[in-house]
Amino acid sequence: MPYPAFSGRVPRIVRLFAVCVLAALLWGCAAKAPVPRPSGREPATLRPYTVKGVTYVPLRSAKGYREEGVASWYGPGFHGRLTSCGEIYDQNQLTCAHKLLPMHTMVRVTNLENGRSEVLRVNDRGPFVAGRIVDLSLAGAKALAVYGRGTARVRVEVVGDVPGATPGGELPGPFYVQVGAFTRRENAEKLFARILAAGYAGSRIHYKEIDGTQFFRVHAGAFPTVDAAEEARLRLSTVFEGAFVLAQ
C-alpha cells in the first residue's frame, strides 16, 4: 500500500490541474497568515526517502522507463487522503503509485495475463510490499481486471514524449501556483499584493469565465520548471490549502 504523504506530493504537472478552479473557491478568502517566501530547497518528491529500512531515490526523468512485475491496487482506506504529490486521493480516477517515477508521469500499464491496457498518471508513492512494482487506483484495477484477484503481472512503460519537453524530460514553462480564486476582483487584488510582497515577483491575476461566472485567479510565480513550481507549492500550501501547479 502507498506510504502516507510526506510534506506534500509530485512533479510533472500538466494542464489538467486547471479544472480545480472551482474547488479553489472553498479557500478563496485566503488566510491572513504570512505568505511563505521563496527558498532554494529541493521539492520533497525528488528527495531520497526510506521506508521499512529501504532507501529509494526518485528518478528525475521518466524517459524510456519500462519494467515488468506484480501490480496491486488500493482504494477505500486511502480515498480522500493526501497523496505524496499533495493531491487528494480519488480512487475513482485513473492514477497509480510508484516508488521511483516522477510525479504526474503518464504510464501505460498492461495486464500481461489478459492483455488489457490502460494509461494512468503517477500521483503517489508505493507499493512497499516485496515483489510489487505499482499500486493501481480502484478505477485502474477495474479497467485492467485486477480488482477481483487483487494482483496481476503487468508491464509498466512511460507513454511517449511530452510535446515541448526538453531532452532531460522537463515540461516547457513558465509555471504558476494557484493560491486563490475569487468572483470579486478586489479580493483577488488584495491577495495578489500579499504574494508580491512575499517575493513572488512574476505573479499575476488571471481572468477566466466558467459557465457564465467570472473568476479572478491569483497565480504565484513565475517558475521556469515544474520542479521549481512544485517546491513553491509545498511552501504555499502550508497557508493556502489546495494550492496547485499549472502551466501557462
PDB file of C-alpha atoms in Angstrom:
ATOM      1  CA  MET A   1       0.000   0.000   0.000  1.00  0.00           C
ATOM      2  CA  PRO A   2       1.224   3.575  -0.603  1.00  0.00           C
ATOM      3  CA  TYR A   3       3.265   5.223   2.079  1.00  0.00           C
ATOM      4  CA  PRO A   4       1.494   8.139   3.866  1.00  0.00           C
ATOM      5  CA  ALA A   5       2.160  11.503   2.238  1.00  0.00           C
ATOM      6  CA  PHE A   6       5.436  13.202   3.137  1.00  0.00           C
ATOM      7  CA  SER A   7       5.420  17.009   3.039  1.00  0.00           C
ATOM      8  CA  GLY A   8       3.023  17.024   0.124  1.00  0.00           C
ATOM      9  CA  ARG A   9       3.282  15.238  -3.146  1.00  0.00           C
ATOM     10  CA  VAL A  10       4.946  15.258  -7.010  1.00  0.00           C
ATOM     11  CA  PRO A  11       6.386  16.826 -10.139  1.00  0.00           C
ATOM     12  CA  ARG A  12       5.428  16.601 -13.827  1.00  0.00           C
ATOM     13  CA  ILE A  13       2.258  18.618 -13.501  1.00  0.00           C
ATOM     14  CA  VAL A  14       0.252  19.272 -16.649  1.00  0.00           C
ATOM     15  CA  ARG A  15      -2.651  21.437 -17.600  1.00  0.00           C
ATOM     16  CA  LEU A  16      -5.263  19.085 -16.197  1.00  0.00           C
ATOM     17  CA  PHE A  17      -4.963  20.825 -12.839  1.00  0.00           C
ATOM     18  CA  ALA A  18      -6.747  23.899 -14.166  1.00  0.00           C
ATOM     19  CA  VAL A  19     -10.032  22.083 -13.592  1.00  0.00           C
ATOM     20  CA  CYS A  20      -9.529  22.616  -9.866  1.00  0.00           C
ATOM     21  CA  VAL A  21     -10.519  26.290 -10.156  1.00  0.00           C
ATOM     22  CA  LEU A  22     -13.991  25.815  -8.728  1.00  0.00           C
ATOM     23  CA  ALA A  23     -12.635  23.882  -5.770  1.00  0.00           C
ATOM     24  CA  ALA A  24     -10.293  26.760  -5.052  1.00  0.00           C
ATOM     25  CA  LEU A  25     -13.302  28.899  -4.165  1.00  0.00           C
ATOM     26  CA  LEU A  26     -13.610  26.973  -0.927  1.00  0.00           C
ATOM     27  CA  TRP A  27     -10.491  28.741   0.297  1.00  0.00           C
ATOM     28  CA  GLY A  28     -10.726  31.843  -1.890  1.00  0.00           C
ATOM     29  CA  CYS A  29     -10.841  34.199   1.061  1.00  0.00           C
ATOM     30  CA  ALA A  30      -7.223  33.244   1.791  1.00  0.00           C
ATOM     31  CA  ALA A  31      -5.900  33.045   5.310  1.00  0.00           C
ATOM     32  CA  LYS A  32      -4.127  36.049   6.773  1.00  0.00           C
ATOM     33  CA  ALA A  33      -1.097  34.076   7.903  1.00  0.00           C
ATOM     34  CA  PRO A  34       2.265  35.244   6.496  1.00  0.00           C
ATOM     35  CA  VAL A  35       2.897  34.020   2.955  1.00  0.00           C
ATOM     36  CA  PRO A  36       5.936  31.679   2.790  1.00  0.00           C
ATOM     37  CA  ARG A  37       8.778  33.204   0.822  1.00  0.00           C
ATOM     38  CA  PRO A  38      10.794  31.537  -1.949  1.00  0.00           C
ATOM     39  CA  SER A  39      13.626  29.233  -0.882  1.00  0.00           C
ATOM     40  CA  GLY A  40      16.213  27.077  -2.602  1.00  0.00           C
ATOM     41  CA  ARG A  41      15.016  23.748  -1.172  1.00  0.00           C
ATOM     42  CA  GLU A  42      14.558  20.794  -3.479  1.00  0.00           C
ATOM     43  CA  PRO A  43      10.983  19.507  -3.910  1.00  0.00           C
ATOM     44  CA  ALA A  44      10.205  16.773  -1.395  1.00  0.00           C
ATOM     45  CA  THR A  45       9.119  14.352  -4.106  1.00  0.00           C
ATOM     46  CA  LEU A  46      12.642  14.407  -5.595  1.00  0.00           C
ATOM     47  CA  ARG A  47      14.448  13.658  -2.347  1.00  0.00           C
ATOM     48  CA  PRO A  48      15.551  10.156  -1.324  1.00  0.00           C
ATOM     49  CA  TYR A  49      13.246   8.600   1.264  1.00  0.00           C
ATOM     50  CA  THR A  50      13.356   5.495   3.436  1.00  0.00           C
ATOM     51  CA  VAL A  51      10.538   3.017   4.085  1.00  0.00           C
ATOM     52  CA  LYS A  52      10.918  -0.184   6.110  1.00  0.00           C
ATOM     53  CA  GLY A  53      14.689   0.201   6.084  1.00  0.00           C
ATOM     54  CA  VAL A  54      14.926   0.589   2.300  1.00  0.00           C
ATOM     55  CA  THR A  55      16.029   3.913   0.776  1.00  0.00           C
ATOM     56  CA  TYR A  56      14.540   4.949  -2.559  1.00  0.00           C
ATOM     57  CA  VAL A  57      15.990   7.622  -4.858  1.00  0.00           C
ATOM     58  CA  PRO A  58      13.270   9.073  -7.162  1.00  0.00           C
ATOM     59  CA  LEU A  59      14.107   9.378 -10.841  1.00  0.00           C
ATOM     60  CA  ARG A  60      14.440  12.879 -12.280  1.00  0.00           C
ATOM     61  CA  SER A  61      13.392  11.764 -15.742  1.00  0.00           C
ATOM     62  CA  ALA A  62      10.939   9.061 -16.782  1.00  0.00           C
ATOM     63  CA  LYS A  63      12.187   8.898 -20.355  1.00  0.00           C
ATOM     64  CA  GLY A  64      12.460   5.333 -21.623  1.00  0.00           C
ATOM     65  CA  TYR A  65      11.367   3.742 -18.344  1.00  0.00           C
ATOM     66  CA  ARG A  66       9.910   0.227 -18.649  1.00  0.00           C
ATOM     67  CA  GLU A  67       9.539  -2.687 -16.240  1.00  0.00           C
ATOM     68  CA  GLU A  68       7.525  -5.833 -15.596  1.00  0.00           C
ATOM     69  CA  GLY A  69       6.319  -7.172 -12.286  1.00  0.00           C
ATOM     70  CA  VAL A  70       3.330  -7.554  -9.996  1.00  0.00           C
ATOM     71  CA  ALA A  71       0.656  -4.869  -9.649  1.00  0.00           C
ATOM     72  CA  SER A  72      -1.714  -4.498  -6.717  1.00  0.00           C
ATOM     73  CA  TRP A  73      -4.382  -1.889  -6.008  1.00  0.00           C
ATOM     74  CA  TYR A  74      -5.557   0.375  -3.196  1.00  0.00           C
ATOM     75  CA  GLY A  75      -8.781   2.267  -2.621  1.00  0.00           C
ATOM     76  CA  PRO A  76     -11.257   2.747   0.246  1.00  0.00           C
ATOM     77  CA  GLY A  77      -8.743   3.015   3.078  1.00  0.00           C
ATOM     78  CA  PHE A  78      -6.891   5.831   1.309  1.00  0.00           C
ATOM     79  CA  HIS A  79      -9.752   7.551  -0.527  1.00  0.00           C
ATOM     80  CA  GLY A  80      -9.883  11.245   0.418  1.00  0.00           C
ATOM     81  CA  ARG A  81      -6.409  11.288   1.964  1.00  0.00           C
ATOM     82  CA  LEU A  82      -3.387  13.217   0.715  1.00  0.00           C
ATOM     83  CA  THR A  83      -1.145  11.556  -1.821  1.00  0.00           C
ATOM     84  CA  SER A  84       2.617  12.030  -1.900  1.00  0.00           C
ATOM     85  CA  CYS A  85       2.270  14.806  -4.502  1.00  0.00           C
ATOM     86  CA  GLY A  86      -0.194  16.734  -2.333  1.00  0.00           C
ATOM     87  CA  GLU A  87      -3.376  15.856  -4.208  1.00  0.00           C
ATOM     88  CA  ILE A  88      -6.415  14.345  -2.537  1.00  0.00           C
ATOM     89  CA  TYR A  89      -6.533  10.681  -3.498  1.00  0.00           C
ATOM     90  CA  ASP A  90      -9.590   9.794  -5.560  1.00  0.00           C
ATOM     91  CA  GLN A  91      -9.897   6.049  -6.037  1.00  0.00           C
ATOM     92  CA  ASN A  92     -12.216   6.626  -8.999  1.00  0.00           C
ATOM     93  CA  GLN A  93      -9.548   8.352 -11.097  1.00  0.00           C
ATOM     94  CA  LEU A  94      -7.056   6.567 -13.345  1.00  0.00           C
ATOM     95  CA  THR A  95      -3.950   7.033 -11.212  1.00  0.00           C
ATOM     96  CA  CYS A  96      -1.294   4.852  -9.628  1.00  0.00           C
ATOM     97  CA  ALA A  97       1.504   4.796  -7.063  1.00  0.00           C
ATOM     98  CA  HIS A  98       5.127   4.112  -7.982  1.00  0.00           C
ATOM     99  CA  LYS A  99       8.270   4.139  -5.857  1.00  0.00           C
ATOM    100  CA  LEU A 100      10.577   5.978  -8.280  1.00  0.00           C
ATOM    101  CA  LEU A 101       8.858   7.619 -11.262  1.00  0.00           C
ATOM    102  CA  PRO A 102       8.436  11.419 -11.206  1.00  0.00           C
ATOM    103  CA  MET A 103       5.036  12.591 -10.066  1.00  0.00           C
ATOM    104  CA  HIS A 104       2.465  13.032 -12.849  1.00  0.00           C
ATOM    105  CA  THR A 105       4.326  10.749 -15.244  1.00  0.00           C
ATOM    106  CA  MET A 106       1.845   9.119 -17.623  1.00  0.00           C
ATOM    107  CA  VAL A 107       2.366   5.369 -17.853  1.00  0.00           C
ATOM    108  CA  ARG A 108       0.727   2.608 -19.826  1.00  0.00           C
ATOM    109  CA  VAL A 109       0.040  -0.385 -17.614  1.00  0.00           C
ATOM    110  CA  THR A 110      -0.670  -3.640 -19.436  1.00  0.00           C
ATOM    111  CA  ASN A 111      -2.084  -6.686 -17.674  1.00  0.00           C
ATOM    112  CA  LEU A 112       0.106  -9.460 -19.084  1.00  0.00           C
ATOM    113  CA  GLU A 113      -2.418 -12.088 -18.020  1.00  0.00           C
ATOM    114  CA  ASN A 114      -5.340 -10.815 -20.114  1.00  0.00           C
ATOM    115  CA  GLY A 115      -3.876  -8.219 -22.496  1.00  0.00           C
ATOM    116  CA  ARG A 116      -5.865  -5.283 -21.096  1.00  0.00           C
ATOM    117  CA  SER A 117      -4.081  -1.937 -21.147  1.00  0.00           C
ATOM    118  CA  GLU A 118      -4.754   1.493 -19.628  1.00  0.00           C
ATOM    119  CA  VAL A 119      -2.904   4.825 -19.292  1.00  0.00           C
ATOM    120  CA  LEU A 120      -2.574   6.011 -15.688  1.00  0.00           C
ATOM    121  CA  ARG A 121      -0.965   9.018 -14.008  1.00  0.00           C
ATOM    122  CA  VAL A 122       1.550   8.601 -11.183  1.00  0.00           C
ATOM    123  CA  ASN A 123       0.481  10.689  -8.187  1.00  0.00           C
ATOM    124  CA  ASP A 124       1.614   8.638  -5.186  1.00  0.00           C
ATOM    125  CA  ARG A 125       4.486   6.592  -3.752  1.00  0.00           C
ATOM    126  CA  GLY A 126       4.296   2.832  -3.267  1.00  0.00           C
ATOM    127  CA  PRO A 127       3.707  -0.049  -3.156  1.00  0.00           C
ATOM    128  CA  PHE A 128       6.073  -1.013  -0.345  1.00  0.00           C
ATOM    129  CA  VAL A 129       5.323  -4.733  -0.421  1.00  0.00           C
ATOM    130  CA  ALA A 130       8.096  -7.017  -1.645  1.00  0.00           C
ATOM    131  CA  GLY A 131       7.778  -8.024  -5.275  1.00  0.00           C
ATOM    132  CA  ARG A 132       5.239  -5.391  -6.316  1.00  0.00           C
ATOM    133  CA  ILE A 133       6.075  -2.588  -8.742  1.00  0.00           C
ATOM    134  CA  VAL A 134       2.903  -0.478  -8.977  1.00  0.00           C
ATOM    135  CA  ASP A 135      -0.270   0.174  -6.968  1.00  0.00           C
ATOM    136  CA  LEU A 136      -3.322   0.893  -9.106  1.00  0.00           C
ATOM    137  CA  SER A 137      -6.255   3.044  -8.101  1.00  0.00           C
ATOM    138  CA  LEU A 138      -9.609   1.283  -7.786  1.00  0.00           C
ATOM    139  CA  ALA A 139     -10.567   2.644 -11.225  1.00  0.00           C
ATOM    140  CA  GLY A 140      -7.289   1.401 -12.700  1.00  0.00           C
ATOM    141  CA  ALA A 141      -7.715  -2.011 -11.104  1.00  0.00           C
ATOM    142  CA  LYS A 142     -11.192  -2.369 -12.577  1.00  0.00           C
ATOM    143  CA  ALA A 143     -10.068  -1.215 -16.028  1.00  0.00           C
ATOM    144  CA  LEU A 144      -7.307  -3.835 -16.054  1.00  0.00           C
ATOM    145  CA  ALA A 145      -9.409  -6.580 -14.411  1.00  0.00           C
ATOM    146  CA  VAL A 146      -7.113  -6.708 -11.381  1.00  0.00           C
ATOM    147  CA  TYR A 147      -9.851  -5.714  -8.923  1.00  0.00           C
ATOM    148  CA  GLY A 148     -11.280  -9.181  -8.291  1.00  0.00           C
ATOM    149  CA  ARG A 149      -7.975 -11.023  -7.964  1.00  0.00           C
ATOM    150  CA  GLY A 150      -6.090  -8.291  -6.112  1.00  0.00           C
ATOM    151  CA  THR A 151      -2.808  -8.670  -8.009  1.00  0.00           C
ATOM    152  CA  ALA A 152      -1.636  -9.416 -11.550  1.00  0.00           C
ATOM    153  CA  ARG A 153       1.582  -9.460 -13.528  1.00  0.00           C
ATOM    154  CA  VAL A 154       1.874  -6.255 -15.563  1.00  0.00           C
ATOM    155  CA  ARG A 155       4.147  -4.190 -17.744  1.00  0.00           C
ATOM    156  CA  VAL A 156       4.665  -0.510 -16.896  1.00  0.00           C
ATOM    157  CA  GLU A 157       6.039   1.801 -19.580  1.00  0.00           C
ATOM    158  CA  VAL A 158       6.168   5.559 -19.922  1.00  0.00           C
ATOM    159  CA  VAL A 159       3.829   6.933 -22.580  1.00  0.00           C
ATOM    160  CA  GLY A 160       5.824   8.721 -25.300  1.00  0.00           C
ATOM    161  CA  ASP A 161       7.437  12.123 -25.073  1.00  0.00           C
ATOM    162  CA  VAL A 162       5.730  15.203 -23.732  1.00  0.00           C
ATOM    163  CA  PRO A 163       5.272  17.820 -26.502  1.00  0.00           C
ATOM    164  CA  GLY A 164       7.742  20.641 -25.965  1.00  0.00           C
ATOM    165  CA  ALA A 165       9.720  18.797 -23.285  1.00  0.00           C
ATOM    166  CA  THR A 166      13.473  19.286 -23.083  1.00  0.00           C
ATOM    167  CA  PRO A 167      15.902  16.392 -23.738  1.00  0.00           C
ATOM    168  CA  GLY A 168      16.025  15.916 -19.961  1.00  0.00           C
ATOM    169  CA  GLY A 169      12.271  15.446 -19.800  1.00  0.00           C
ATOM    170  CA  GLU A 170      11.314  18.860 -18.421  1.00  0.00           C
ATOM    171  CA  LEU A 171       7.986  20.365 -19.447  1.00  0.00           C
ATOM    172  CA  PRO A 172       8.015  23.806 -21.099  1.00  0.00           C
ATOM    173  CA  GLY A 173       7.334  26.722 -18.750  1.00  0.00           C
ATOM    174  CA  PRO A 174       6.551  29.054 -17.309  1.00  0.00           C
ATOM    175  CA  PHE A 175       4.590  27.551 -14.415  1.00  0.00           C
ATOM    176  CA  TYR A 176       2.481  29.075 -11.665  1.00  0.00           C
ATOM    177  CA  VAL A 177       0.956  28.052  -8.340  1.00  0.00           C
ATOM    178  CA  GLN A 178      -2.712  28.958  -7.949  1.00  0.00           C
ATOM    179  CA  VAL A 179      -3.340  30.174  -4.396  1.00  0.00           C
ATOM    180  CA  GLY A 180      -6.834  31.623  -4.690  1.00  0.00           C
ATOM    181  CA  ALA A 181      -9.846  32.205  -6.950  1.00  0.00           C
ATOM    182  CA  PHE A 182     -12.419  34.953  -6.440  1.00  0.00           C
ATOM    183  CA  THR A 183     -15.560  36.275  -8.071  1.00  0.00           C
ATOM    184  CA  ARG A 184     -14.684  39.816  -6.889  1.00  0.00           C
ATOM    185  CA  ARG A 185     -11.586  41.386  -8.405  1.00  0.00           C
ATOM    186  CA  GLU A 186     -10.821  43.480  -5.301  1.00  0.00           C
ATOM    187  CA  ASN A 187     -10.387  40.327  -3.224  1.00  0.00           C
ATOM    188  CA  ALA A 188      -8.007  38.894  -5.792  1.00  0.00           C
ATOM    189  CA  GLU A 189      -6.020  42.139  -5.797  1.00  0.00           C
ATOM    190  CA  LYS A 190      -5.581  42.007  -2.004  1.00  0.00           C
ATOM    191  CA  LEU A 191      -4.138  38.512  -2.150  1.00  0.00           C
ATOM    192  CA  PHE A 192      -2.060  39.407  -5.199  1.00  0.00           C
ATOM    193  CA  ALA A 193      -0.430  42.244  -3.235  1.00  0.00           C
ATOM    194  CA  ARG A 194       0.470  39.833  -0.416  1.00  0.00           C
ATOM    195  CA  ILE A 195       2.018  37.365  -2.842  1.00  0.00           C
ATOM    196  CA  LEU A 196       4.113  40.101  -4.476  1.00  0.00           C
ATOM    197  CA  ALA A 197       5.266  41.349  -1.076  1.00  0.00           C
ATOM    198  CA  ALA A 198       6.393  37.813  -0.198  1.00  0.00           C
ATOM    199  CA  GLY A 199       8.836  37.860  -3.120  1.00  0.00           C
ATOM    200  CA  TYR A 200       6.930  36.181  -5.954  1.00  0.00           C
ATOM    201  CA  ALA A 201       7.648  38.942  -8.456  1.00  0.00           C
ATOM    202  CA  GLY A 202       6.257  37.143 -11.505  1.00  0.00           C
ATOM    203  CA  SER A 203       2.792  36.588 -10.030  1.00  0.00           C
ATOM    204  CA  ARG A 204      -0.380  37.509 -11.880  1.00  0.00           C
ATOM    205  CA  ILE A 205      -4.162  37.762 -11.701  1.00  0.00           C
ATOM    206  CA  HIS A 206      -5.681  35.564 -14.392  1.00  0.00           C
ATOM    207  CA  TYR A 207      -9.271  36.129 -15.501  1.00  0.00           C
ATOM    208  CA  LYS A 208     -11.455  33.254 -16.647  1.00  0.00           C
ATOM    209  CA  GLU A 209     -15.201  32.856 -17.169  1.00  0.00           C
ATOM    210  CA  ILE A 210     -16.747  29.478 -16.332  1.00  0.00           C
ATOM    211  CA  ASP A 211     -20.428  28.729 -17.019  1.00  0.00           C
ATOM    212  CA  GLY A 212     -21.235  32.430 -17.024  1.00  0.00           C
ATOM    213  CA  THR A 213     -19.427  33.188 -13.749  1.00  0.00           C
ATOM    214  CA  GLN A 214     -16.255  35.281 -13.756  1.00  0.00           C
ATOM    215  CA  PHE A 215     -13.264  34.194 -11.705  1.00  0.00           C
ATOM    216  CA  PHE A 216     -10.145  36.163 -10.826  1.00  0.00           C
ATOM    217  CA  ARG A 217      -7.441  33.613 -10.087  1.00  0.00           C
ATOM    218  CA  VAL A 218      -4.275  34.543  -8.206  1.00  0.00           C
ATOM    219  CA  HIS A 219      -1.194  32.773  -9.539  1.00  0.00           C
ATOM    220  CA  ALA A 220       2.119  32.910  -7.641  1.00  0.00           C
ATOM    221  CA  GLY A 221       5.142  32.702  -9.916  1.00  0.00           C
ATOM    222  CA  ALA A 222       6.528  32.571 -12.378  1.00  0.00           C
ATOM    223  CA  PHE A 223       8.713  29.456 -12.327  1.00  0.00           C
ATOM    224  CA  PRO A 224      10.864  28.155 -15.218  1.00  0.00           C
ATOM    225  CA  THR A 225      10.415  24.455 -14.380  1.00  0.00           C
ATOM    226  CA  VAL A 226       7.696  22.288 -12.895  1.00  0.00           C
ATOM    227  CA  ASP A 227      10.113  21.230 -10.137  1.00  0.00           C
ATOM    228  CA  ALA A 228      10.603  24.844  -9.057  1.00  0.00           C
ATOM    229  CA  ALA A 229       6.841  25.364  -9.104  1.00  0.00           C
ATOM    230  CA  GLU A 230       6.296  22.225  -7.047  1.00  0.00           C
ATOM    231  CA  GLU A 231       8.801  23.426  -4.460  1.00  0.00           C
ATOM    232  CA  ALA A 232       6.852  26.693  -4.183  1.00  0.00           C
ATOM    233  CA  ARG A 233       3.548  24.818  -3.953  1.00  0.00           C
ATOM    234  CA  LEU A 234       4.836  22.818  -0.995  1.00  0.00           C
ATOM    235  CA  ARG A 235       5.643  26.058   0.836  1.00  0.00           C
ATOM    236  CA  LEU A 236       2.486  27.910  -0.136  1.00  0.00           C
ATOM    237  CA  SER A 237       0.178  25.008   0.702  1.00  0.00           C
ATOM    238  CA  THR A 238       1.013  25.492   4.393  1.00  0.00           C
ATOM    239  CA  VAL A 239      -1.049  28.692   4.180  1.00  0.00           C
ATOM    240  CA  PHE A 240      -3.232  28.131   1.116  1.00  0.00           C
ATOM    241  CA  GLU A 241      -4.698  24.652   1.408  1.00  0.00           C
ATOM    242  CA  GLY A 242      -5.420  23.264  -2.037  1.00  0.00           C
ATOM    243  CA  ALA A 243      -2.738  25.268  -3.861  1.00  0.00           C
ATOM    244  CA  PHE A 244      -1.806  23.586  -7.126  1.00  0.00           C
ATOM    245  CA  VAL A 245       0.643  23.932 -10.005  1.00  0.00           C
ATOM    246  CA  LEU A 246      -0.449  24.838 -13.518  1.00  0.00           C
ATOM    247  CA  ALA A 247       1.271  25.546 -16.793  1.00  0.00           C
ATOM    248  CA  GLN A 248       0.801  28.775 -18.712  1.00  0.00           C
TER     249      GLN A 248
END
